[in-house]
Amino acid sequence: MGYNRPQSKWLARDAMRGAYPHPMLVSLVYLLLTSVLGNVVMSFVSNPFDAAYYYLTQTNYPVDEIMSAIFTPSRMAVLLLMELLLNLYFWVMRYGYTSYCLRLTRREGPSYRNLLDGFYSMGRALGVNFLVALFQFLWGLIGVAVYVVFVLVGVFLGSGLAVLMGIVSLVVWNIYISYRYRLAVYFLLDHPEMGVLEAIRSSRETMRGVTGALFVQDMSFLGWSILSIFTLGILNLWLAPYVGCAEANFYHWEVYGSYPERPSVL
């Protein structure tokens, strides 16, 4: 018997049902600690791109004067530093949210404090995200090379179809590469003795031949994602743990050959 997506999603909803604190509240705290906090921090940082857009569209100053006055080394350094620090912070927080969803799936009674699990394993949280990003970039160069070949063929033959095929191949390749490393964090959470590279290798081996199953599962949430737009994103507070628990079920099935057991009711 293979992976059963409908059952996995049902188990995800069942794990959320009756959980305390409610997964929507945990997701709200996670949102406040990531997106909202990030926007607040960046509001205090001067964004030269916004300033340049304003002066270019609303004033008659020469372009070269605007660029030299706004894009100064100090402004760019501050912007890049803050973007880097926030990105590292988001990596650590996402590690904690994954930990929360895995524990929620296993009905271990997780709470808000699990959002901070990444800070207790900061080196591992930063290491796995950095290496995954690096490997995705390096493997992505292959997709870029294939895309360039398609473009050159399209130019030589005067065919727009070849260029379109190049774009499609680039997108598909990058999606495939990203899915190879989706389970690395779960391996780190389950195996404290495991190194970052070993977790990445385990994820790659586990995802071999089952990438399509996880992709189809992700696409099955597309309707909910579209619907969340009409709720001003409020639905995402329910959707985020739902997706996270379903992914945790996928991991548990592919690694252990079963779903997390439901606690017995006496």
PDB file of N, CA and C in Angstrom, residues 67-141:
ATOM      1  N   MET A  67      20.193  58.818  -8.711  1.00  0.00           N
ATOM      2  CA  MET A  67      20.881  57.569  -8.419  1.00  0.00           C
ATOM      3  C   MET A  67      22.082  57.775  -7.504  1.00  0.00           C
ATOM      4  N   SER A  68      22.866  58.795  -7.785  1.00  0.00           N
ATOM      5  CA  SER A  68      24.068  59.037  -6.974  1.00  0.00           C
ATOM      6  C   SER A  68      23.728  59.505  -5.572  1.00  0.00           C
ATOM      7  N   ALA A  69      22.594  60.210  -5.421  1.00  0.00           N
ATOM      8  CA  ALA A  69      22.208  60.723  -4.108  1.00  0.00           C
ATOM      9  C   ALA A  69      21.542  59.659  -3.241  1.00  0.00           C
ATOM     10  N   ILE A  70      20.853  58.707  -3.875  1.00  0.00           N
ATOM     11  CA  ILE A  70      20.081  57.719  -3.114  1.00  0.00           C
ATOM     12  C   ILE A  70      20.853  56.425  -2.898  1.00  0.00           C
ATOM     13  N   PHE A  71      21.458  55.918  -3.938  1.00  0.00           N
ATOM     14  CA  PHE A  71      22.132  54.626  -3.835  1.00  0.00           C
ATOM     15  C   PHE A  71      23.568  54.810  -3.343  1.00  0.00           C
ATOM     16  N   THR A  72      23.661  55.250  -2.102  1.00  0.00           N
ATOM     17  CA  THR A  72      24.976  55.431  -1.480  1.00  0.00           C
ATOM     18  C   THR A  72      25.426  54.116  -0.855  1.00  0.00           C
ATOM     19  N   PRO A  73      26.742  53.911  -0.704  1.00  0.00           N
ATOM     20  CA  PRO A  73      27.225  52.657  -0.119  1.00  0.00           C
ATOM     21  C   PRO A  73      26.668  52.384   1.275  1.00  0.00           C
ATOM     22  N   SER A  74      26.526  53.432   2.092  1.00  0.00           N
ATOM     23  CA  SER A  74      26.035  53.226   3.453  1.00  0.00           C
ATOM     24  C   SER A  74      24.585  52.766   3.461  1.00  0.00           C
ATOM     25  N   ARG A  75      23.745  53.365   2.625  1.00  0.00           N
ATOM     26  CA  ARG A  75      22.341  52.955   2.564  1.00  0.00           C
ATOM     27  C   ARG A  75      22.206  51.522   2.073  1.00  0.00           C
ATOM     28  N   MET A  76      22.940  51.180   1.031  1.00  0.00           N
ATOM     29  CA  MET A  76      22.856  49.827   0.495  1.00  0.00           C
ATOM     30  C   MET A  76      23.382  48.805   1.501  1.00  0.00           C
ATOM     31  N   ALA A  77      24.432  49.168   2.237  1.00  0.00           N
ATOM     32  CA  ALA A  77      25.001  48.250   3.231  1.00  0.00           C
ATOM     33  C   ALA A  77      23.995  47.978   4.349  1.00  0.00           C
ATOM     34  N   VAL A  78      23.326  49.026   4.835  1.00  0.00           N
ATOM     35  CA  VAL A  78      22.332  48.857   5.896  1.00  0.00           C
ATOM     36  C   VAL A  78      21.170  48.003   5.415  1.00  0.00           C
ATOM     37  N   LEU A  79      20.703  48.265   4.176  1.00  0.00           N
ATOM     38  CA  LEU A  79      19.581  47.505   3.624  1.00  0.00           C
ATOM     39  C   LEU A  79      19.937  46.027   3.483  1.00  0.00           C
ATOM     40  N   LEU A  80      21.104  45.755   2.909  1.00  0.00           N
ATOM     41  CA  LEU A  80      21.518  44.364   2.706  1.00  0.00           C
ATOM     42  C   LEU A  80      21.745  43.647   4.036  1.00  0.00           C
ATOM     43  N   LEU A  81      22.300  44.354   5.023  1.00  0.00           N
ATOM     44  CA  LEU A  81      22.537  43.752   6.329  1.00  0.00           C
ATOM     45  C   LEU A  81      21.223  43.383   7.008  1.00  0.00           C
ATOM     46  N   MET A  82      20.251  44.276   6.962  1.00  0.00           N
ATOM     47  CA  MET A  82      18.970  43.999   7.587  1.00  0.00           C
ATOM     48  C   MET A  82      18.234  42.867   6.872  1.00  0.00           C
ATOM     49  N   GLU A  83      18.320  42.864   5.538  1.00  0.00           N
ATOM     50  CA  GLU A  83      17.690  41.770   4.778  1.00  0.00           C
ATOM     51  C   GLU A  83      18.326  40.436   5.144  1.00  0.00           C
ATOM     52  N   LEU A  84      19.643  40.419   5.306  1.00  0.00           N
ATOM     53  CA  LEU A  84      20.342  39.186   5.666  1.00  0.00           C
ATOM     54  C   LEU A  84      19.941  38.716   7.056  1.00  0.00           C
ATOM     55  N   LEU A  85      19.933  39.625   8.026  1.00  0.00           N
ATOM     56  CA  LEU A  85      19.593  39.258   9.397  1.00  0.00           C
ATOM     57  C   LEU A  85      18.156  38.759   9.495  1.00  0.00           C
ATOM     58  N   LEU A  86      17.240  39.406   8.786  1.00  0.00           N
ATOM     59  CA  LEU A  86      15.847  38.972   8.810  1.00  0.00           C
ATOM     60  C   LEU A  86      15.689  37.602   8.156  1.00  0.00           C
ATOM     61  N   ASN A  87      16.431  37.379   7.083  1.00  0.00           N
ATOM     62  CA  ASN A  87      16.340  36.093   6.412  1.00  0.00           C
ATOM     63  C   ASN A  87      16.839  34.961   7.314  1.00  0.00           C
ATOM     64  N   LEU A  88      17.928  35.205   8.037  1.00  0.00           N
ATOM     65  CA  LEU A  88      18.431  34.214   8.984  1.00  0.00           C
ATOM     66  C   LEU A  88      17.413  33.965  10.098  1.00  0.00           C
ATOM     67  N   TYR A  89      16.799  35.047  10.569  1.00  0.00           N
ATOM     68  CA  TYR A  89      15.782  34.934  11.614  1.00  0.00           C
ATOM     69  C   TYR A  89      14.584  34.121  11.118  1.00  0.00           C
ATOM     70  N   PHE A  90      14.159  34.366   9.872  1.00  0.00           N
ATOM     71  CA  PHE A  90      13.033  33.623   9.310  1.00  0.00           C
ATOM     72  C   PHE A  90      13.366  32.139   9.174  1.00  0.00           C
ATOM     73  N   TRP A  91      14.604  31.825   8.840  1.00  0.00           N
ATOM     74  CA  TRP A  91      15.020  30.423   8.756  1.00  0.00           C
ATOM     75  C   TRP A  91      14.859  29.732  10.099  1.00  0.00           C
ATOM     76  N   VAL A  92      15.292  30.397  11.151  1.00  0.00           N
ATOM     77  CA  VAL A  92      15.208  29.809  12.487  1.00  0.00           C
ATOM     78  C   VAL A  92      13.753  29.648  12.910  1.00  0.00           C
ATOM     79  N   MET A  93      12.929  30.647  12.627  1.00  0.00           N
ATOM     80  CA  MET A  93      11.517  30.574  13.011  1.00  0.00           C
ATOM     81  C   MET A  93      10.784  29.499  12.213  1.00  0.00           C
ATOM     82  N   ARG A  94      11.110  29.344  10.941  1.00  0.00           N
ATOM     83  CA  ARG A  94      10.465  28.306  10.133  1.00  0.00           C
ATOM     84  C   ARG A  94      10.836  26.913  10.641  1.00  0.00           C
ATOM     85  N   TYR A  95      12.050  26.764  11.122  1.00  0.00           N
ATOM     86  CA  TYR A  95      12.478  25.509  11.740  1.00  0.00           C
ATOM     87  C   TYR A  95      11.587  25.207  12.950  1.00  0.00           C
ATOM     88  N   GLY A  96      11.307  26.219  13.758  1.00  0.00           N
ATOM     89  CA  GLY A  96      10.446  26.046  14.921  1.00  0.00           C
ATOM     90  C   GLY A  96       9.019  25.719  14.544  1.00  0.00           C
ATOM     91  N   TYR A  97       8.501  26.351  13.485  1.00  0.00           N
ATOM     92  CA  TYR A  97       7.122  26.070  13.081  1.00  0.00           C
ATOM     93  C   TYR A  97       6.999  24.649  12.524  1.00  0.00           C
ATOM     94  N   THR A  98       8.027  24.186  11.820  1.00  0.00           N
ATOM     95  CA  THR A  98       8.029  22.806  11.340  1.00  0.00           C
ATOM     96  C   THR A  98       8.026  21.842  12.521  1.00  0.00           C
ATOM     97  N   SER A  99       8.810  22.174  13.560  1.00  0.00           N
ATOM     98  CA  SER A  99       8.827  21.355  14.766  1.00  0.00           C
ATOM     99  C   SER A  99       7.440  21.306  15.402  1.00  0.00           C
ATOM    100  N   TYR A 100       6.773  22.448  15.449  1.00  0.00           N
ATOM    101  CA  TYR A 100       5.424  22.494  16.021  1.00  0.00           C
ATOM    102  C   TYR A 100       4.473  21.591  15.239  1.00  0.00           C
ATOM    103  N   CYS A 101       4.494  21.672  13.911  1.00  0.00           N
ATOM    104  CA  CYS A 101       3.573  20.886  13.092  1.00  0.00           C
ATOM    105  C   CYS A 101       3.859  19.394  13.226  1.00  0.00           C
ATOM    106  N   LEU A 102       5.130  19.023  13.296  1.00  0.00           N
ATOM    107  CA  LEU A 102       5.467  17.606  13.465  1.00  0.00           C
ATOM    108  C   LEU A 102       4.958  17.081  14.800  1.00  0.00           C
ATOM    109  N   ARG A 103       5.133  17.866  15.851  1.00  0.00           N
ATOM    110  CA  ARG A 103       4.667  17.449  17.170  1.00  0.00           C
ATOM    111  C   ARG A 103       3.141  17.447  17.236  1.00  0.00           C
ATOM    112  N   LEU A 104       2.517  18.391  16.531  1.00  0.00           N
ATOM    113  CA  LEU A 104       1.061  18.425  16.487  1.00  0.00           C
ATOM    114  C   LEU A 104       0.525  17.182  15.783  1.00  0.00           C
ATOM    115  N   THR A 105       1.155  16.787  14.713  1.00  0.00           N
ATOM    116  CA  THR A 105       0.745  15.586  13.986  1.00  0.00           C
ATOM    117  C   THR A 105       0.838  14.347  14.863  1.00  0.00           C
ATOM    118  N   ARG A 106       1.866  14.314  15.698  1.00  0.00           N
ATOM    119  CA  ARG A 106       2.054  13.171  16.584  1.00  0.00           C
ATOM    120  C   ARG A 106       1.286  13.312  17.893  1.00  0.00           C
ATOM    121  N   ARG A 107       0.532  14.392  18.016  1.00  0.00           N
ATOM    122  CA  ARG A 107      -0.306  14.642  19.192  1.00  0.00           C
ATOM    123  C   ARG A 107       0.514  14.644  20.481  1.00  0.00           C
ATOM    124  N   GLU A 108       1.630  15.364  20.432  1.00  0.00           N
ATOM    125  CA  GLU A 108       2.515  15.457  21.590  1.00  0.00           C
ATOM    126  C   GLU A 108       2.224  16.700  22.441  1.00  0.00           C
ATOM    127  N   GLY A 109       1.138  17.371  22.149  1.00  0.00           N
ATOM    128  CA  GLY A 109       0.759  18.541  22.929  1.00  0.00           C
ATOM    129  C   GLY A 109       1.690  19.736  22.753  1.00  0.00           C
ATOM    130  N   PRO A 110       2.034  20.113  21.523  1.00  0.00           N
ATOM    131  CA  PRO A 110       2.934  21.247  21.327  1.00  0.00           C
ATOM    132  C   PRO A 110       2.250  22.558  21.699  1.00  0.00           C
ATOM    133  N   SER A 111       3.059  23.583  21.925  1.00  0.00           N
ATOM    134  CA  SER A 111       2.520  24.884  22.302  1.00  0.00           C
ATOM    135  C   SER A 111       3.337  25.988  21.642  1.00  0.00           C
ATOM    136  N   TYR A 112       3.085  27.201  22.077  1.00  0.00           N
ATOM    137  CA  TYR A 112       3.771  28.354  21.485  1.00  0.00           C
ATOM    138  C   TYR A 112       5.287  28.236  21.608  1.00  0.00           C
ATOM    139  N   ARG A 113       5.760  27.665  22.688  1.00  0.00           N
ATOM    140  CA  ARG A 113       7.207  27.620  22.923  1.00  0.00           C
ATOM    141  C   ARG A 113       7.942  26.811  21.860  1.00  0.00           C
ATOM    142  N   ASN A 114       7.223  25.905  21.181  1.00  0.00           N
ATOM    143  CA  ASN A 114       7.882  25.128  20.132  1.00  0.00           C
ATOM    144  C   ASN A 114       8.255  25.987  18.927  1.00  0.00           C
ATOM    145  N   LEU A 115       7.641  27.145  18.807  1.00  0.00           N
ATOM    146  CA  LEU A 115       8.036  28.061  17.737  1.00  0.00           C
ATOM    147  C   LEU A 115       9.481  28.517  17.908  1.00  0.00           C
ATOM    148  N   LEU A 116       9.999  28.415  19.120  1.00  0.00           N
ATOM    149  CA  LEU A 116      11.367  28.851  19.405  1.00  0.00           C
ATOM    150  C   LEU A 116      12.361  27.695  19.385  1.00  0.00           C
ATOM    151  N   ASP A 117      11.934  26.513  18.940  1.00  0.00           N
ATOM    152  CA  ASP A 117      12.829  25.356  18.920  1.00  0.00           C
ATOM    153  C   ASP A 117      14.059  25.613  18.066  1.00  0.00           C
ATOM    154  N   GLY A 118      13.903  26.432  17.035  1.00  0.00           N
ATOM    155  CA  GLY A 118      15.038  26.728  16.175  1.00  0.00           C
ATOM    156  C   GLY A 118      16.147  27.460  16.884  1.00  0.00           C
ATOM    157  N   PHE A 119      15.809  28.239  17.909  1.00  0.00           N
ATOM    158  CA  PHE A 119      16.831  28.980  18.650  1.00  0.00           C
ATOM    159  C   PHE A 119      17.644  28.050  19.553  1.00  0.00           C
ATOM    160  N   TYR A 120      17.039  26.922  19.950  1.00  0.00           N
ATOM    161  CA  TYR A 120      17.767  25.953  20.756  1.00  0.00           C
ATOM    162  C   TYR A 120      18.708  25.105  19.897  1.00  0.00           C
ATOM    163  N   SER A 121      18.453  25.095  18.593  1.00  0.00           N
ATOM    164  CA  SER A 121      19.318  24.376  17.642  1.00  0.00           C
ATOM    165  C   SER A 121      19.668  25.324  16.501  1.00  0.00           C
ATOM    166  N   MET A 122      20.124  26.515  16.853  1.00  0.00           N
ATOM    167  CA  MET A 122      20.304  27.550  15.854  1.00  0.00           C
ATOM    168  C   MET A 122      21.323  27.158  14.784  1.00  0.00           C
ATOM    169  N   GLY A 123      22.417  26.526  15.203  1.00  0.00           N
ATOM    170  CA  GLY A 123      23.419  26.131  14.240  1.00  0.00           C
ATOM    171  C   GLY A 123      22.874  25.167  13.203  1.00  0.00           C
ATOM    172  N   ARG A 124      22.085  24.210  13.661  1.00  0.00           N
ATOM    173  CA  ARG A 124      21.493  23.229  12.752  1.00  0.00           C
ATOM    174  C   ARG A 124      20.428  23.878  11.876  1.00  0.00           C
ATOM    175  N   ALA A 125      19.623  24.766  12.466  1.00  0.00           N
ATOM    176  CA  ALA A 125      18.568  25.437  11.710  1.00  0.00           C
ATOM    177  C   ALA A 125      19.147  26.313  10.607  1.00  0.00           C
ATOM    178  N   LEU A 126      20.176  27.071  10.935  1.00  0.00           N
ATOM    179  CA  LEU A 126      20.805  27.935   9.935  1.00  0.00           C
ATOM    180  C   LEU A 126      21.593  27.109   8.927  1.00  0.00           C
ATOM    181  N   GLY A 127      22.281  26.064   9.426  1.00  0.00           N
ATOM    182  CA  GLY A 127      23.106  25.253   8.541  1.00  0.00           C
ATOM    183  C   GLY A 127      22.300  24.541   7.474  1.00  0.00           C
ATOM    184  N   VAL A 128      21.182  23.930   7.865  1.00  0.00           N
ATOM    185  CA  VAL A 128      20.402  23.176   6.891  1.00  0.00           C
ATOM    186  C   VAL A 128      19.765  24.109   5.866  1.00  0.00           C
ATOM    187  N   ASN A 129      19.290  25.263   6.304  1.00  0.00           N
ATOM    188  CA  ASN A 129      18.681  26.197   5.353  1.00  0.00           C
ATOM    189  C   ASN A 129      19.711  26.795   4.409  1.00  0.00           C
ATOM    190  N   PHE A 130      20.897  27.098   4.944  1.00  0.00           N
ATOM    191  CA  PHE A 130      21.937  27.665   4.092  1.00  0.00           C
ATOM    192  C   PHE A 130      22.390  26.655   3.037  1.00  0.00           C
ATOM    193  N   LEU A 131      22.649  25.424   3.461  1.00  0.00           N
ATOM    194  CA  LEU A 131      23.129  24.420   2.517  1.00  0.00           C
ATOM    195  C   LEU A 131      22.061  24.053   1.497  1.00  0.00           C
ATOM    196  N   VAL A 132      20.806  23.988   1.935  1.00  0.00           N
ATOM    197  CA  VAL A 132      19.725  23.706   0.989  1.00  0.00           C
ATOM    198  C   VAL A 132      19.640  24.817  -0.056  1.00  0.00           C
ATOM    199  N   ALA A 133      19.729  26.060   0.391  1.00  0.00           N
ATOM    200  CA  ALA A 133      19.694  27.186  -0.550  1.00  0.00           C
ATOM    201  C   ALA A 133      20.884  27.124  -1.505  1.00  0.00           C
ATOM    202  N   LEU A 134      22.047  26.772  -0.970  1.00  0.00           N
ATOM    203  CA  LEU A 134      23.245  26.678  -1.804  1.00  0.00           C
ATOM    204  C   LEU A 134      23.110  25.564  -2.837  1.00  0.00           C
ATOM    205  N   PHE A 135      22.660  24.394  -2.399  1.00  0.00           N
ATOM    206  CA  PHE A 135      22.511  23.267  -3.328  1.00  0.00           C
ATOM    207  C   PHE A 135      21.450  23.551  -4.386  1.00  0.00           C
ATOM    208  N   GLN A 136      20.374  24.209  -3.984  1.00  0.00           N
ATOM    209  CA  GLN A 136      19.338  24.560  -4.949  1.00  0.00           C
ATOM    210  C   GLN A 136      19.890  25.524  -5.998  1.00  0.00           C
ATOM    211  N   PHE A 137      20.707  26.461  -5.554  1.00  0.00           N
ATOM    212  CA  PHE A 137      21.304  27.409  -6.497  1.00  0.00           C
ATOM    213  C   PHE A 137      22.244  26.697  -7.467  1.00  0.00           C
ATOM    214  N   LEU A 138      23.110  25.822  -6.933  1.00  0.00           N
ATOM    215  CA  LEU A 138      24.080  25.141  -7.786  1.00  0.00           C
ATOM    216  C   LEU A 138      23.393  24.200  -8.770  1.00  0.00           C
ATOM    217  N   TRP A 139      22.439  23.412  -8.281  1.00  0.00           N
ATOM    218  CA  TRP A 139      21.708  22.531  -9.182  1.00  0.00           C
ATOM    219  C   TRP A 139      20.845  23.330 -10.154  1.00  0.00           C
ATOM    220  N   GLY A 140      20.393  24.499  -9.709  1.00  0.00           N
ATOM    221  CA  GLY A 140      19.587  25.348 -10.589  1.00  0.00           C
ATOM    222  C   GLY A 140      20.356  25.850 -11.787  1.00  0.00           C
ATOM    223  N   LEU A 141      21.680  25.900 -11.681  1.00  0.00           N
ATOM    224  CA  LEU A 141      22.490  26.341 -12.819  1.00  0.00           C
ATOM    225  C   LEU A 141      22.345  25.395 -14.010  1.00  0.00           C
TER     226      LEU A 141
END
